[in-house]
mmCIF file of C-alpha atoms in Angstrom:
data_model
loop_
_atom_site.group_PDB
_atom_site.id
_atom_site.type_symbol
_atom_site.label_atom_id
_atom_site.label_comp_id
_atom_site.label_asym_id
_atom_site.label_seq_id
_atom_site.Cartn_x
_atom_site.Cartn_y
_atom_site.Cartn_z
ATOM 1 C CA GLU A 1 0.013 -0.118 0.072
ATOM 2 C CA ASN A 2 1.151 3.640 -0.898
ATOM 3 C CA ARG A 3 4.019 2.060 -2.634
ATOM 4 C CA GLU A 4 5.542 2.131 -6.209
ATOM 5 C CA VAL A 5 7.412 -0.807 -7.600
ATOM 6 C CA PHE A 6 10.793 -0.150 -9.353
ATOM 7 C CA HIS A 7 12.548 -3.247 -10.966
ATOM 8 C CA GLY A 8 16.295 -3.777 -10.543
ATOM 9 C CA ILE A 9 19.269 -5.979 -10.745
ATOM 10 C CA ASP A 10 22.424 -6.261 -8.645
ATOM 11 C CA VAL A 11 25.789 -6.848 -10.438
ATOM 12 C CA SER A 12 29.563 -7.430 -10.036
ATOM 13 C CA TRP A 13 32.360 -8.375 -12.007
ATOM 14 C CA TYR A 14 30.731 -11.547 -12.642
ATOM 15 C CA GLN A 15 28.722 -9.887 -15.185
ATOM 16 C CA GLY A 16 31.841 -8.294 -16.617
ATOM 17 C CA GLY A 17 33.567 -11.398 -17.593
ATOM 18 C CA GLY A 18 34.839 -12.643 -14.322
ATOM 19 C CA ARG A 19 37.416 -11.870 -11.574
ATOM 20 C CA TYR A 20 39.534 -8.828 -11.945
ATOM 21 C CA ARG A 21 37.907 -7.891 -15.336
ATOM 22 C CA THR A 22 37.238 -4.164 -16.006
ATOM 23 C CA LYS A 23 34.507 -4.133 -18.755
ATOM 24 C CA SER A 24 30.577 -4.474 -18.351
ATOM 25 C CA ASN A 25 28.907 -7.380 -20.365
ATOM 26 C CA ILE A 26 25.524 -5.804 -19.789
ATOM 27 C CA ASP A 27 23.920 -3.679 -22.673
ATOM 28 C CA TRP A 28 22.504 -1.146 -20.258
ATOM 29 C CA GLU A 29 20.567 0.290 -23.016
ATOM 30 C CA LYS A 30 18.654 -2.728 -23.564
ATOM 31 C CA ALA A 31 18.363 -3.561 -20.034
ATOM 32 C CA HIS A 32 16.606 -0.037 -19.350
ATOM 33 C CA GLU A 33 14.422 -0.580 -22.396
ATOM 34 C CA ASP A 34 13.360 -3.959 -20.739
ATOM 35 C CA GLY A 35 12.287 -2.077 -17.548
ATOM 36 C CA ILE A 36 15.203 -1.958 -15.411
ATOM 37 C CA ASP A 37 15.108 1.340 -13.371
ATOM 38 C CA PHE A 38 17.999 0.654 -10.780
ATOM 39 C CA THR A 39 21.034 -1.338 -10.082
ATOM 40 C CA PHE A 40 23.221 -2.018 -7.153
ATOM 41 C CA VAL A 41 26.731 -2.418 -8.055
ATOM 42 C CA ARG A 42 29.371 -4.142 -5.988
ATOM 43 C CA VAL A 43 32.586 -1.880 -5.602
ATOM 44 C CA ALA A 44 34.471 -3.946 -2.788
ATOM 45 C CA TYR A 45 34.572 -7.070 -1.051
ATOM 46 C CA ARG A 46 36.362 -8.568 2.123
ATOM 47 C CA SER A 47 38.113 -11.884 1.803
ATOM 48 C CA GLY A 48 35.917 -14.671 3.470
ATOM 49 C CA GLY A 49 39.369 -16.362 4.392
ATOM 50 C CA ASN A 50 42.061 -14.080 5.387
ATOM 51 C CA GLY A 51 39.892 -11.061 5.699
ATOM 52 C CA THR A 52 41.898 -8.572 3.412
ATOM 53 C CA MET A 53 39.874 -5.828 1.426
ATOM 54 C CA GLY A 54 39.525 -6.051 -2.617
ATOM 55 C CA ILE A 55 38.008 -3.633 -5.149
ATOM 56 C CA ASP A 56 35.727 -4.800 -7.874
ATOM 57 C CA THR A 57 37.293 -3.807 -11.040
ATOM 58 C CA SER A 58 34.088 -4.042 -13.189
ATOM 59 C CA ALA A 59 32.396 -1.446 -10.998
ATOM 60 C CA ASP A 60 33.128 1.753 -12.982
ATOM 61 C CA ALA A 61 32.246 0.096 -16.312
ATOM 62 C CA HIS A 62 29.017 -1.152 -14.725
ATOM 63 C CA ILE A 63 28.109 2.201 -13.248
ATOM 64 C CA GLN A 64 29.081 4.193 -16.156
ATOM 65 C CA GLY A 65 26.887 2.151 -18.621
ATOM 66 C CA ALA A 66 23.933 2.477 -16.037
ATOM 67 C CA LEU A 67 24.312 6.177 -15.509
ATOM 68 C CA GLU A 68 24.443 6.804 -19.376
ATOM 69 C CA ASN A 69 21.345 5.003 -19.821
ATOM 70 C CA GLU A 70 19.315 6.749 -16.815
ATOM 71 C CA ILE A 71 19.485 3.859 -14.564
ATOM 72 C CA ASN A 72 19.642 4.660 -10.853
ATOM 73 C CA VAL A 73 22.920 3.311 -9.262
ATOM 74 C CA GLY A 74 23.272 2.286 -5.614
ATOM 75 C CA LEU A 75 26.652 0.625 -4.404
ATOM 76 C CA TYR A 76 27.469 -2.316 -2.202
ATOM 77 C CA VAL A 77 30.286 -4.041 -0.318
ATOM 78 C CA TYR A 78 30.480 -7.901 0.373
ATOM 79 C CA SER A 79 31.202 -7.783 3.919
ATOM 80 C CA GLN A 80 33.066 -10.263 6.107
ATOM 81 C CA ALA A 81 33.390 -7.684 9.159
ATOM 82 C CA LEU A 82 33.652 -9.158 12.568
ATOM 83 C CA ASN A 83 34.022 -6.058 14.428
ATOM 84 C CA GLU A 84 33.283 -2.288 14.322
ATOM 85 C CA LYS A 85 36.683 -1.235 13.023
ATOM 86 C CA GLU A 86 36.353 -3.567 9.966
ATOM 87 C CA ALA A 87 32.685 -2.410 9.238
ATOM 88 C CA ARG A 88 34.212 1.188 9.231
ATOM 89 C CA GLU A 89 37.104 -0.008 7.087
ATOM 90 C CA GLU A 90 34.404 -1.478 4.620
ATOM 91 C CA ALA A 91 32.565 1.889 4.496
ATOM 92 C CA ASP A 92 35.597 3.867 4.002
ATOM 93 C CA THR A 93 36.808 1.654 0.893
ATOM 94 C CA VAL A 94 33.287 2.144 -0.728
ATOM 95 C CA LEU A 95 33.319 5.718 -0.258
ATOM 96 C CA LYS A 96 37.014 6.234 -1.275
ATOM 97 C CA GLN A 97 36.102 4.537 -4.585
ATOM 98 C CA LEU A 98 33.150 6.787 -4.728
ATOM 99 C CA GLU A 99 35.036 9.795 -4.415
ATOM 100 C CA GLN A 100 37.990 8.691 -6.871
ATOM 101 C CA TYR A 101 35.483 8.191 -9.481
ATOM 102 C CA GLY A 102 32.891 10.775 -8.795
ATOM 103 C CA TRP A 103 29.721 8.391 -9.236
ATOM 104 C CA ASN A 104 26.473 10.182 -9.358
ATOM 105 C CA ILE A 105 24.519 7.708 -7.176
ATOM 106 C CA THR A 106 21.021 8.195 -6.045
ATOM 107 C CA MET A 107 20.351 4.948 -4.247
ATOM 108 C CA PRO A 108 21.666 3.497 -0.823
ATOM 109 C CA ILE A 109 25.096 2.145 -0.047
ATOM 110 C CA VAL A 110 24.889 -1.539 1.328
ATOM 111 C CA MET A 111 26.542 -3.690 3.554
ATOM 112 C CA ASP A 112 26.005 -7.204 2.381
ATOM 113 C CA ARG A 113 25.828 -9.414 5.319
ATOM 114 C CA GLU A 114 26.304 -13.199 4.442
ATOM 115 C CA GLY A 115 28.537 -16.179 4.578
ATOM 116 C CA SER A 116 28.802 -19.718 5.182
ATOM 117 C CA LYS A 117 30.667 -22.076 7.806
ATOM 118 C CA LYS A 118 33.641 -22.005 5.491
ATOM 119 C CA TYR A 119 33.944 -18.227 5.727
ATOM 120 C CA ARG A 120 35.121 -15.959 8.516
ATOM 121 C CA LEU A 121 31.543 -14.624 8.864
ATOM 122 C CA HIS A 122 28.657 -17.028 9.398
ATOM 123 C CA GLU A 123 25.426 -17.536 11.194
ATOM 124 C CA GLY A 124 25.932 -17.476 14.851
ATOM 125 C CA VAL A 125 29.776 -16.623 14.735
ATOM 126 C CA LEU A 126 28.541 -13.017 16.498
ATOM 127 C CA SER A 127 25.993 -12.227 18.813
ATOM 128 C CA LYS A 128 22.897 -10.019 18.120
ATOM 129 C CA THR A 129 24.381 -7.349 19.885
ATOM 130 C CA ALA A 130 27.845 -7.510 18.206
ATOM 131 C CA GLU A 131 26.274 -7.834 14.754
ATOM 132 C CA THR A 132 23.965 -4.865 15.382
ATOM 133 C CA LYS A 133 26.991 -2.654 16.421
ATOM 134 C CA ILE A 134 28.874 -3.785 13.341
ATOM 135 C CA CYS A 135 26.027 -2.815 10.975
ATOM 136 C CA ASN A 136 25.463 0.497 13.030
ATOM 137 C CA ALA A 137 29.038 1.494 12.689
ATOM 138 C CA PHE A 138 28.919 1.094 8.831
ATOM 139 C CA ALA A 139 25.735 3.150 8.663
ATOM 140 C CA ASP A 140 27.226 5.950 10.620
ATOM 141 C CA GLU A 141 30.061 6.207 8.182
ATOM 142 C CA ILE A 142 27.832 6.192 5.410
ATOM 143 C CA LYS A 143 25.562 8.868 6.827
ATOM 144 C CA GLU A 144 28.429 11.065 7.743
ATOM 145 C CA ALA A 145 29.327 11.221 4.095
ATOM 146 C CA GLY A 146 25.926 12.186 3.175
ATOM 147 C CA TYR A 147 24.258 8.952 1.660
ATOM 148 C CA THR A 148 21.722 6.353 2.987
ATOM 149 C CA PRO A 149 22.945 3.180 4.419
ATOM 150 C CA MET A 150 21.284 -0.216 4.044
ATOM 151 C CA ILE A 151 21.773 -3.896 5.171
ATOM 152 C CA TYR A 152 21.315 -6.710 2.781
ATOM 153 C CA ALA A 153 20.921 -10.051 4.417
ATOM 154 C CA GLY A 154 18.679 -13.185 4.526
ATOM 155 C CA ILE A 155 15.532 -13.706 6.567
ATOM 156 C CA SER A 156 17.296 -15.782 9.105
ATOM 157 C CA TRP A 157 19.894 -13.320 9.504
ATOM 158 C CA PHE A 158 17.601 -10.265 9.962
ATOM 159 C CA ILE A 159 15.498 -11.941 12.635
ATOM 160 C CA ARG A 160 18.026 -13.897 14.734
ATOM 161 C CA TYR A 161 21.263 -11.536 14.513
ATOM 162 C CA ILE A 162 20.051 -7.967 13.684
ATOM 163 C CA ASP A 163 18.221 -5.583 15.913
ATOM 164 C CA MET A 164 16.328 -3.843 13.238
ATOM 165 C CA ASP A 165 14.697 -1.219 15.469
ATOM 166 C CA SER A 166 18.034 0.138 16.357
ATOM 167 C CA LEU A 167 19.309 0.136 12.568
ATOM 168 C CA SER A 168 15.895 1.793 11.764
ATOM 169 C CA GLN A 169 16.293 4.612 14.245
ATOM 170 C CA ASN A 170 19.691 5.041 12.872
ATOM 171 C CA GLY A 171 18.344 5.841 9.355
ATOM 172 C CA CYS A 172 19.269 2.449 7.964
ATOM 173 C CA LYS A 173 17.162 0.540 5.237
ATOM 174 C CA PHE A 174 16.763 -3.127 4.618
ATOM 175 C CA TRP A 175 17.056 -5.152 1.442
ATOM 176 C CA LEU A 176 15.904 -8.918 1.896
ATOM 177 C CA ALA A 177 17.172 -11.799 0.260
ATOM 178 C CA ARG A 178 14.572 -14.649 -0.336
ATOM 179 C CA TYR A 179 14.241 -16.493 -3.623
ATOM 180 C CA ASN A 180 10.669 -17.307 -3.694
ATOM 181 C CA ASN A 181 7.291 -15.728 -4.852
ATOM 182 C CA LYS A 182 6.463 -14.813 -1.656
ATOM 183 C CA THR A 183 8.725 -13.481 1.156
ATOM 184 C CA ASP A 184 6.499 -14.395 4.210
ATOM 185 C CA MET A 185 6.210 -18.097 3.711
ATOM 186 C CA PRO A 186 7.544 -19.701 7.223
ATOM 187 C CA ILE A 187 11.132 -20.965 7.244
ATOM 188 C CA GLY A 188 11.893 -23.955 9.726
ATOM 189 C CA SER A 189 11.086 -22.299 13.159
ATOM 190 C CA LEU A 190 10.620 -18.884 11.956
ATOM 191 C CA THR A 191 6.854 -17.860 11.860
ATOM 192 C CA TYR A 192 4.899 -15.676 9.328
ATOM 193 C CA GLN A 193 4.576 -13.014 12.105
ATOM 194 C CA GLN A 194 8.490 -12.844 12.528
ATOM 195 C CA ILE A 195 9.023 -12.683 8.580
ATOM 196 C CA ALA A 196 6.285 -10.307 8.031
ATOM 197 C CA GLY A 197 7.787 -7.959 10.599
ATOM 198 C CA ILE A 198 11.002 -7.211 8.808
ATOM 199 C CA PRO A 199 10.712 -3.659 7.378
ATOM 200 C CA TYR A 200 12.361 -4.402 4.047
ATOM 201 C CA GLU A 201 12.164 -1.729 1.071
ATOM 202 C CA PHE A 202 14.114 -3.937 -1.364
ATOM 203 C CA TRP A 203 13.683 -7.426 -2.045
ATOM 204 C CA GLN A 204 15.986 -9.618 -3.981
ATOM 205 C CA TYR A 205 13.783 -12.234 -5.168
ATOM 206 C CA SER A 206 15.857 -14.366 -7.791
ATOM 207 C CA SER A 207 19.340 -15.344 -9.003
ATOM 208 C CA LYS A 208 17.846 -16.648 -12.315
ATOM 209 C CA GLY A 209 16.399 -13.709 -13.989
ATOM 210 C CA LYS A 210 16.701 -12.732 -17.561
ATOM 211 C CA VAL A 211 16.994 -9.333 -18.889
ATOM 212 C CA ASP A 212 17.355 -7.993 -22.264
ATOM 213 C CA GLY A 213 21.160 -6.909 -23.035
ATOM 214 C CA TYR A 214 22.705 -9.818 -21.021
ATOM 215 C CA THR A 215 22.858 -13.599 -21.865
ATOM 216 C CA GLY A 216 23.244 -15.021 -18.445
ATOM 217 C CA ASP A 217 21.348 -15.176 -15.270
ATOM 218 C CA LEU A 218 21.087 -12.116 -13.039
ATOM 219 C CA ASP A 219 19.955 -11.257 -9.439
ATOM 220 C CA MET A 220 16.475 -9.502 -9.626
ATOM 221 C CA ASP A 221 15.213 -6.839 -7.067
ATOM 222 C CA PHE A 222 12.117 -5.106 -6.436
ATOM 223 C CA TRP A 223 12.246 -1.703 -4.863
ATOM 224 C CA TYR A 224 8.855 -0.914 -2.855
ATOM 225 C CA LYS A 225 9.347 3.109 -2.961
ATOM 226 C CA ASP A 226 7.357 5.027 -0.493
ATOM 227 C CA THR A 227 5.294 7.399 -2.539
ATOM 228 C CA ALA A 228 4.862 9.920 0.254
ATOM 229 C CA VAL A 229 8.649 10.384 0.333
ATOM 230 C CA GLU A 230 10.249 12.510 -2.380
ATOM 231 C CA THR A 231 13.296 11.027 -3.630
ATOM 232 C CA GLY A 232 15.570 13.083 -6.028
ATOM 233 C CA GLY A 233 17.349 11.976 -9.026
ATOM 234 C CA ILE A 234 15.035 9.107 -9.826
ATOM 235 C CA THR A 235 14.573 8.655 -13.444
#
């Protein structure tokens, strides 16, 4: 209710030909004609093994192609931060790339929180208090630079490990990952009421999307934009 749906994709160097490539394999003009209004582009990542930071070398090509075709751009970092210092480092890495290239972004800057048992970050490695402090540290850095912070995570992560009220009060938005035709189907011990309580504004609903201008699969996203909130720069 009172929302307008925008359609988007999220991309990294995997849509530029692979690791360390510097191009974009997406025809952004065709993608926009096919209904894509926004994109989130990975600009940095932290290794899930040794924790070192890296730069996504295809970011500039993706962003320039999107902006040239009136597609709204947001940025994200694949996070493996285990403390507040690392969270601030991840935010600063994104902001330095933003300053270096002068990208004109109109969408949030995102901390992508996910992992598995083989990575340094995984479910249960941090308490809810510690995880929330990490997310808030990232949000503080992004807000101070004048941008909107957002956290990306799955349903279980949001409910079990993040104090969403604390982050909402800090001006943070939420991007929910769930590959399904509904977000609120119960999962294991998580109930409908718990899942329905996640205040997400963005939903990544598939990793198998098809869009004109790209031959492979793409992550697909909805943005449920609040029509009562004026947002500048939206094309």
